[in-house]
PDB file of C-alpha atoms in Angstrom:
ATOM      1  CA  GLY A  21       8.433   8.438 -13.591  1.00 78.00           C
ATOM      2  CA  ASP A  22       8.833   5.391 -11.418  1.00 84.00           C
ATOM      3  CA  SER A  23       6.044   2.857 -11.775  1.00 89.00           C
ATOM      4  CA  VAL A  24       5.000  -0.723 -11.230  1.00 92.00           C
ATOM      5  CA  THR A  25       2.956  -2.875 -13.570  1.00 93.00           C
ATOM      6  CA  GLN A  26       1.518  -6.122 -12.349  1.00 92.00           C
ATOM      7  CA  MET A  27      -0.539  -8.867 -13.850  1.00 85.00           C
ATOM      8  CA  GLU A  28      -4.220  -8.092 -13.894  1.00 83.00           C
ATOM      9  CA  GLY A  29      -6.577 -10.447 -12.187  1.00 83.00           C
ATOM     10  CA  PRO A  30      -8.590 -11.914 -10.940  1.00 93.00           C
ATOM     11  CA  VAL A  31      -6.714 -15.199 -10.671  1.00 96.00           C
ATOM     12  CA  THR A  32      -8.595 -18.324  -9.614  1.00 97.00           C
ATOM     13  CA  LEU A  33      -6.694 -21.501  -8.752  1.00 97.00           C
ATOM     14  CA  SER A  34      -7.413 -24.847  -7.174  1.00 97.00           C
ATOM     15  CA  GLU A  35      -5.717 -25.733  -3.907  1.00 97.00           C
ATOM     16  CA  GLU A  36      -2.147 -27.028  -4.377  1.00 97.00           C
ATOM     17  CA  ALA A  37      -1.782 -25.367  -7.804  1.00 97.00           C
ATOM     18  CA  CYS A  38       1.288 -23.288  -8.677  1.00 98.00           C
ATOM     19  CA  LEU A  39       1.046 -19.519  -8.575  1.00 97.00           C
ATOM     20  CA  THR A  40       2.903 -16.837 -10.501  1.00 97.00           C
ATOM     21  CA  ILE A  41       1.914 -13.182 -10.402  1.00 97.00           C
ATOM     22  CA  ASN A  42       4.001 -11.068 -12.750  1.00 97.00           C
ATOM     23  CA  CYS A  43       5.405  -7.696 -11.746  1.00 97.00           C
ATOM     24  CA  THR A  44       7.654  -5.393 -13.738  1.00 97.00           C
ATOM     25  CA  TYR A  45       8.940  -1.985 -12.789  1.00 95.00           C
ATOM     26  CA  THR A  46      10.315   1.201 -14.270  1.00 94.00           C
ATOM     27  CA  ALA A  47      12.699   3.219 -12.134  1.00 91.00           C
ATOM     28  CA  THR A  48      15.393   5.814 -12.677  1.00 86.00           C
ATOM     29  CA  GLY A  49      17.486   4.650  -9.728  1.00 83.00           C
ATOM     30  CA  TYR A  50      17.913   1.491  -7.706  1.00 85.00           C
ATOM     31  CA  PRO A  51      14.639   0.721  -5.968  1.00 91.00           C
ATOM     32  CA  SER A  52      13.769  -1.673  -3.209  1.00 92.00           C
ATOM     33  CA  LEU A  53      10.979  -4.035  -4.237  1.00 95.00           C
ATOM     34  CA  PHE A  54       8.124  -5.393  -2.157  1.00 95.00           C
ATOM     35  CA  TRP A  55       5.127  -7.650  -2.269  1.00 97.00           C
ATOM     36  CA  TYR A  56       2.257  -6.751   0.042  1.00 96.00           C
ATOM     37  CA  VAL A  57      -0.846  -8.832   0.751  1.00 96.00           C
ATOM     38  CA  GLN A  58      -4.286  -7.551   1.701  1.00 93.00           C
ATOM     39  CA  TYR A  59      -6.776  -9.928   3.280  1.00 93.00           C
ATOM     40  CA  PRO A  60     -10.482  -9.015   3.147  1.00 87.00           C
ATOM     41  CA  GLY A  61     -11.350  -6.025   5.305  1.00 83.00           C
ATOM     42  CA  GLU A  62      -7.761  -5.408   6.381  1.00 86.00           C
ATOM     43  CA  GLY A  63      -4.864  -3.117   5.564  1.00 88.00           C
ATOM     44  CA  LEU A  64      -1.804  -4.156   3.590  1.00 92.00           C
ATOM     45  CA  GLN A  65       0.828  -6.352   5.196  1.00 93.00           C
ATOM     46  CA  LEU A  66       4.356  -6.862   3.982  1.00 93.00           C
ATOM     47  CA  LEU A  67       4.772 -10.322   2.460  1.00 97.00           C
ATOM     48  CA  LEU A  68       8.386 -10.142   1.299  1.00 96.00           C
ATOM     49  CA  LYS A  69      10.994  -7.712   0.048  1.00 94.00           C
ATOM     50  CA  ALA A  70      14.291  -7.438  -1.816  1.00 95.00           C
ATOM     51  CA  THR A  71      16.604  -4.464  -1.642  1.00 92.00           C
ATOM     52  CA  LYS A  72      19.130  -5.143  -4.418  1.00 91.00           C
ATOM     53  CA  ALA A  73      19.565  -7.050  -7.649  1.00 93.00           C
ATOM     54  CA  ASP A  74      19.549 -10.855  -7.401  1.00 95.00           C
ATOM     55  CA  ASP A  75      18.148 -10.765  -3.858  1.00 95.00           C
ATOM     56  CA  LYS A  76      15.418 -13.316  -3.223  1.00 97.00           C
ATOM     57  CA  GLY A  77      12.669 -12.492  -0.775  1.00 96.00           C
ATOM     58  CA  SER A  78      10.676 -15.330   0.770  1.00 97.00           C
ATOM     59  CA  ASN A  79       7.929 -15.775   3.334  1.00 97.00           C
ATOM     60  CA  LYS A  80       5.100 -18.271   3.978  1.00 95.00           C
ATOM     61  CA  GLY A  81       6.124 -20.324   0.934  1.00 97.00           C
ATOM     62  CA  PHE A  82       6.076 -17.304  -1.390  1.00 98.00           C
ATOM     63  CA  GLU A  83       9.225 -16.220  -3.227  1.00 98.00           C
ATOM     64  CA  ALA A  84      10.272 -13.395  -5.520  1.00 98.00           C
ATOM     65  CA  THR A  85      13.667 -12.614  -7.059  1.00 97.00           C
ATOM     66  CA  TYR A  86      14.840  -9.093  -7.912  1.00 97.00           C
ATOM     67  CA  ARG A  87      15.821  -9.315 -11.598  1.00 96.00           C
ATOM     68  CA  LYS A  88      17.512  -6.131 -12.713  1.00 94.00           C
ATOM     69  CA  GLU A  89      18.126  -7.361 -16.266  1.00 94.00           C
ATOM     70  CA  THR A  90      14.397  -7.887 -16.864  1.00 95.00           C
ATOM     71  CA  THR A  91      13.214  -5.254 -14.330  1.00 96.00           C
ATOM     72  CA  SER A  92      10.948  -7.853 -12.787  1.00 97.00           C
ATOM     73  CA  PHE A  93       9.938  -9.146  -9.354  1.00 97.00           C
ATOM     74  CA  HIS A  94       7.477 -11.977 -10.023  1.00 98.00           C
ATOM     75  CA  LEU A  95       5.715 -13.576  -7.064  1.00 98.00           C
ATOM     76  CA  GLU A  96       5.679 -17.394  -6.979  1.00 98.00           C
ATOM     77  CA  LYS A  97       4.354 -20.149  -4.765  1.00 98.00           C
ATOM     78  CA  GLY A  98       4.558 -23.832  -5.504  1.00 97.00           C
ATOM     79  CA  SER A  99       1.361 -24.949  -3.792  1.00 96.00           C
ATOM     80  CA  VAL A 100      -1.351 -22.465  -2.852  1.00 97.00           C
ATOM     81  CA  GLN A 101      -3.857 -22.891  -0.045  1.00 97.00           C
ATOM     82  CA  VAL A 102      -7.379 -21.568   0.427  1.00 97.00           C
ATOM     83  CA  SER A 103      -5.964 -19.244   3.098  1.00 96.00           C
ATOM     84  CA  ASP A 104      -3.805 -17.534   0.432  1.00 97.00           C
ATOM     85  CA  SER A 105      -6.918 -15.944  -1.076  1.00 97.00           C
ATOM     86  CA  ALA A 106      -6.242 -12.207  -0.947  1.00 96.00           C
ATOM     87  CA  VAL A 107      -5.184  -9.229  -3.052  1.00 94.00           C
ATOM     88  CA  TYR A 108      -1.453  -9.007  -3.780  1.00 96.00           C
ATOM     89  CA  PHE A 109       0.338  -5.723  -4.504  1.00 95.00           C
ATOM     90  CA  CYS A 110       3.764  -5.259  -6.000  1.00 95.00           C
ATOM     91  CA  ALA A 111       5.529  -2.056  -4.921  1.00 94.00           C
ATOM     92  CA  LEU A 112       8.798  -0.216  -5.327  1.00 92.00           C
ATOM     93  CA  SER A 113      10.493   2.287  -3.080  1.00 89.00           C
ATOM     94  CA  ILE A 114      13.123   4.893  -3.919  1.00 82.00           C
ATOM     95  CA  GLY A 115      13.909   7.461  -1.238  1.00 77.00           C
ATOM     96  CA  ASN A 116      10.662   8.960   0.029  1.00 73.00           C
ATOM     97  CA  ASP A 117       8.631   7.626  -2.856  1.00 77.00           C
ATOM     98  CA  MET A 118       6.711   4.353  -2.827  1.00 84.00           C
ATOM     99  CA  ARG A 119       4.644   3.233  -5.816  1.00 88.00           C
ATOM    100  CA  PHE A 120       2.144   0.390  -5.916  1.00 90.00           C
ATOM    101  CA  GLY A 121       0.774  -1.758  -8.674  1.00 91.00           C
ATOM    102  CA  ALA A 122      -2.978  -2.043  -9.193  1.00 90.00           C
ATOM    103  CA  GLY A 123      -3.219  -5.287  -7.229  1.00 92.00           C
ATOM    104  CA  THR A 124      -4.057  -8.850  -8.264  1.00 94.00           C
ATOM    105  CA  ARG A 125      -6.933 -10.659  -6.600  1.00 94.00           C
ATOM    106  CA  LEU A 126      -6.234 -14.344  -5.973  1.00 96.00           C
ATOM    107  CA  THR A 127      -8.993 -16.816  -5.132  1.00 97.00           C
ATOM    108  CA  VAL A 128      -8.024 -20.367  -4.198  1.00 97.00           C
ATOM    109  CA  LYS A 129     -10.795 -22.962  -4.331  1.00 97.00           C
ATOM    110  CA  PRO A 130     -10.746 -26.179  -2.290  1.00 95.00           C
TER     111      PRO A 130
ATOM    112  CA  ASN B  26       2.760  -1.609  20.263  1.00 73.00           C
ATOM    113  CA  ALA B  27      -0.555  -0.742  18.617  1.00 81.00           C
ATOM    114  CA  GLY B  28       1.202  -0.010  15.307  1.00 92.00           C
ATOM    115  CA  VAL B  29      -0.770   2.291  13.024  1.00 95.00           C
ATOM    116  CA  THR B  30      -4.306   3.109  14.143  1.00 95.00           C
ATOM    117  CA  GLN B  31      -7.027   4.856  12.158  1.00 96.00           C
ATOM    118  CA  THR B  32     -10.413   6.224  13.115  1.00 96.00           C
ATOM    119  CA  PRO B  33     -13.175   5.968  12.158  1.00 96.00           C
ATOM    120  CA  LYS B  34     -13.462   2.611  10.370  1.00 94.00           C
ATOM    121  CA  PHE B  35     -16.518   3.696   8.423  1.00 95.00           C
ATOM    122  CA  GLN B  36     -17.969   7.119   7.599  1.00 96.00           C
ATOM    123  CA  VAL B  37     -20.818   8.416   5.462  1.00 97.00           C
ATOM    124  CA  LEU B  38     -20.823  12.088   4.478  1.00 96.00           C
ATOM    125  CA  LYS B  39     -23.044  14.318   2.427  1.00 97.00           C
ATOM    126  CA  THR B  40     -21.578  16.347  -0.413  1.00 97.00           C
ATOM    127  CA  GLY B  41     -20.015  19.525   0.944  1.00 97.00           C
ATOM    128  CA  GLN B  42     -19.457  18.297   4.483  1.00 97.00           C
ATOM    129  CA  SER B  43     -16.005  18.362   6.023  1.00 96.00           C
ATOM    130  CA  MET B  44     -14.325  15.815   8.239  1.00 96.00           C
ATOM    131  CA  THR B  45     -10.971  14.643   9.563  1.00 97.00           C
ATOM    132  CA  LEU B  46      -9.632  11.121   9.314  1.00 98.00           C
ATOM    133  CA  GLN B  47      -7.351  10.369  12.232  1.00 97.00           C
ATOM    134  CA  CYS B  48      -4.086   8.431  12.049  1.00 98.00           C
ATOM    135  CA  ALA B  49      -1.601   7.678  14.803  1.00 97.00           C
ATOM    136  CA  GLN B  50       1.500   5.488  15.095  1.00 97.00           C
ATOM    137  CA  ASP B  51       3.522   4.485  18.144  1.00 95.00           C
ATOM    138  CA  MET B  52       6.659   3.235  16.398  1.00 93.00           C
ATOM    139  CA  ASN B  53       8.457   6.598  16.317  1.00 93.00           C
ATOM    140  CA  HIS B  54       8.527   6.506  12.523  1.00 93.00           C
ATOM    141  CA  GLU B  55       9.647   9.631  10.703  1.00 92.00           C
ATOM    142  CA  TYR B  56       7.705   9.050   7.534  1.00 93.00           C
ATOM    143  CA  MET B  57       3.899   8.932   7.353  1.00 95.00           C
ATOM    144  CA  SER B  58       1.602   8.916   4.380  1.00 95.00           C
ATOM    145  CA  TRP B  59      -2.013   8.753   3.281  1.00 96.00           C
ATOM    146  CA  TYR B  60      -3.240   6.622   0.388  1.00 95.00           C
ATOM    147  CA  ARG B  61      -6.589   6.060  -1.197  1.00 95.00           C
ATOM    148  CA  GLN B  62      -7.544   2.705  -2.663  1.00 92.00           C
ATOM    149  CA  ASP B  63      -9.997   2.518  -5.530  1.00 90.00           C
ATOM    150  CA  PRO B  64     -11.001  -0.598  -7.487  1.00 80.00           C
ATOM    151  CA  GLY B  65      -8.532  -1.415 -10.249  1.00 74.00           C
ATOM    152  CA  MET B  66      -6.228   1.482  -9.380  1.00 76.00           C
ATOM    153  CA  GLY B  67      -4.143   0.167  -6.534  1.00 82.00           C
ATOM    154  CA  LEU B  68      -3.032   2.653  -3.918  1.00 89.00           C
ATOM    155  CA  ARG B  69      -2.482   6.285  -4.805  1.00 91.00           C
ATOM    156  CA  LEU B  70      -0.509   8.614  -2.576  1.00 91.00           C
ATOM    157  CA  ILE B  71      -2.445  11.667  -1.348  1.00 95.00           C
ATOM    158  CA  HIS B  72       0.005  13.417   1.005  1.00 95.00           C
ATOM    159  CA  TYR B  73       3.047  12.439   2.956  1.00 94.00           C
ATOM    160  CA  SER B  74       5.258  13.752   5.737  1.00 95.00           C
ATOM    161  CA  VAL B  75       8.951  13.125   6.406  1.00 92.00           C
ATOM    162  CA  GLY B  76       8.787  14.458   9.947  1.00 92.00           C
ATOM    163  CA  ALA B  77       6.938  16.750  12.336  1.00 93.00           C
ATOM    164  CA  GLY B  78       6.192  20.081  10.668  1.00 94.00           C
ATOM    165  CA  ILE B  79       7.003  18.810   7.162  1.00 95.00           C
ATOM    166  CA  THR B  80       4.365  17.722   4.657  1.00 96.00           C
ATOM    167  CA  ASP B  81       4.226  17.393   0.888  1.00 94.00           C
ATOM    168  CA  GLN B  82       1.794  16.472  -1.843  1.00 94.00           C
ATOM    169  CA  GLY B  83       1.559  13.081  -3.426  1.00 90.00           C
ATOM    170  CA  GLU B  84      -0.092  11.949  -6.628  1.00 88.00           C
ATOM    171  CA  VAL B  85      -3.696  12.974  -5.847  1.00 94.00           C
ATOM    172  CA  PRO B  86      -3.677  15.812  -3.262  1.00 96.00           C
ATOM    173  CA  ASN B  87      -6.619  17.926  -4.463  1.00 96.00           C
ATOM    174  CA  GLY B  88      -9.444  18.248  -1.941  1.00 96.00           C
ATOM    175  CA  TYR B  89      -7.324  17.086   0.998  1.00 97.00           C
ATOM    176  CA  ASN B  90      -5.225  18.838   3.629  1.00 97.00           C
ATOM    177  CA  VAL B  91      -2.760  17.435   6.137  1.00 97.00           C
ATOM    178  CA  SER B  92      -0.662  18.647   9.034  1.00 96.00           C
ATOM    179  CA  ARG B  93       1.997  16.992  11.191  1.00 97.00           C
ATOM    180  CA  SER B  94       2.340  18.692  14.553  1.00 96.00           C
ATOM    181  CA  THR B  95       3.737  15.605  16.312  1.00 96.00           C
ATOM    182  CA  THR B  96       5.685  12.533  15.241  1.00 96.00           C
ATOM    183  CA  GLU B  97       2.768  10.304  16.225  1.00 97.00           C
ATOM    184  CA  ASP B  98      -0.219  11.931  14.506  1.00 97.00           C
ATOM    185  CA  PHE B  99      -0.995  12.648  10.868  1.00 98.00           C
ATOM    186  CA  PRO B 100      -4.652  13.646  10.309  1.00 98.00           C
ATOM    187  CA  LEU B 101      -6.197  13.953   6.851  1.00 98.00           C
ATOM    188  CA  ARG B 102      -8.830  16.644   6.340  1.00 97.00           C
ATOM    189  CA  LEU B 103     -11.500  16.667   3.667  1.00 96.00           C
ATOM    190  CA  LEU B 104     -12.518  20.302   3.273  1.00 92.00           C
ATOM    191  CA  SER B 105     -15.686  19.880   1.213  1.00 96.00           C
ATOM    192  CA  ALA B 106     -16.478  16.258   0.475  1.00 96.00           C
ATOM    193  CA  ALA B 107     -17.364  15.178  -3.068  1.00 97.00           C
ATOM    194  CA  PRO B 108     -18.697  11.831  -4.361  1.00 96.00           C
ATOM    195  CA  SER B 109     -15.355  11.331  -6.158  1.00 96.00           C
ATOM    196  CA  GLN B 110     -13.750  11.036  -2.717  1.00 97.00           C
ATOM    197  CA  THR B 111     -15.665   7.864  -1.950  1.00 97.00           C
ATOM    198  CA  SER B 112     -12.854   5.403  -1.327  1.00 97.00           C
ATOM    199  CA  VAL B 113     -10.947   3.409   1.248  1.00 95.00           C
ATOM    200  CA  TYR B 114      -8.240   5.467   2.933  1.00 97.00           C
ATOM    201  CA  PHE B 115      -5.078   3.981   4.389  1.00 96.00           C
ATOM    202  CA  CYS B 116      -2.520   5.641   6.599  1.00 96.00           C
ATOM    203  CA  ALA B 117       1.005   4.200   6.671  1.00 95.00           C
ATOM    204  CA  SER B 118       4.274   4.872   8.452  1.00 94.00           C
ATOM    205  CA  ARG B 119       7.902   3.800   8.119  1.00 90.00           C
ATOM    206  CA  ASN B 120      11.495   4.738   8.691  1.00 82.00           C
ATOM    207  CA  ARG B 121      13.401   5.067   5.441  1.00 68.00           C
ATOM    208  CA  PRO B 122      14.215   2.915   3.615  1.00 65.00           C
ATOM    209  CA  SER B 123      12.303   0.092   5.275  1.00 70.00           C
ATOM    210  CA  GLU B 124       8.863  -1.409   4.807  1.00 81.00           C
ATOM    211  CA  GLN B 125       5.682   0.546   5.352  1.00 88.00           C
ATOM    212  CA  PHE B 126       3.236  -0.380   8.094  1.00 91.00           C
ATOM    213  CA  PHE B 127      -0.400   0.187   7.215  1.00 93.00           C
ATOM    214  CA  GLY B 128      -3.408   0.996   9.336  1.00 94.00           C
ATOM    215  CA  PRO B 129      -6.667  -0.975   8.972  1.00 92.00           C
ATOM    216  CA  GLY B 130      -8.268   1.642   6.720  1.00 94.00           C
ATOM    217  CA  THR B 131     -11.273   3.975   6.748  1.00 96.00           C
ATOM    218  CA  ARG B 132     -14.101   3.280   4.326  1.00 95.00           C
ATOM    219  CA  LEU B 133     -15.624   6.611   3.292  1.00 97.00           C
ATOM    220  CA  THR B 134     -18.818   7.086   1.333  1.00 96.00           C
ATOM    221  CA  VAL B 135     -19.841  10.529   0.088  1.00 97.00           C
ATOM    222  CA  LEU B 136     -23.458  10.829  -0.990  1.00 96.00           C
TER     223      LEU B 136
END
C-alpha cells in the first residue's frame, strides 16, 4: 500500500546550520506530497506542499522538491533558527487517503 | 473562522469507561478524519468521513465509533476505554485534494 518513510530522529543542530530531513514514498498512483510541522503542544500545520513531479514547495525558508524518479520529497533549509525546533512530518495524499511518516524531531541550539 | 476545534484538551479515564471526543469545523469541508498520535509511530488514521452520513474505517478503527450527522461535527466515541487507547487524538478536515487542517488535539490517558 501507499506509505511514507522519513529519516528517524532526533536531529540536533546548532543555529545557522543546514538542515535536510529525508523522505521517500511508495504509491501506486500520483500522490500530492506535504510537509507538516508540529510545535510543542499544538496540532499539525502545513509547512509546504507539491502536487506533481518536479514541483518545488517552499515556505519560511524551507524547501522540498517532488522527485518522481527517486520517489523522494526531502525537506531542506539553509540556515535553521531556534524557533524551527519542532517535529516534522512528511505525508502523501491520494484521493481520500492521506499517509504520514513517523515524524522527525528537530532541536536547534543557540 | 475558528478552524477545527476539539474538546476536551485533556481527559483521564478508567478502564472500561466510555466517552466522546468532540470535533467541529466551520470551513464547510466535506472530508473529516480522526488520527491518533503515538511516540515513534506518526499519525494513524482511525476513521474518516467524506460527507454527512458517510463514514469509513481507517488503519486502526477497533474500539472506536464515529458518526457524521452534520457537515460541521464529527465526534469520536470510545465504547470501553483500554490502556492501549492512551494517546493524543487529532481531528482534521479538508476539501479534496487540498491540505488538511488539524485541531489542537486531545490528550487521553486511560488508567
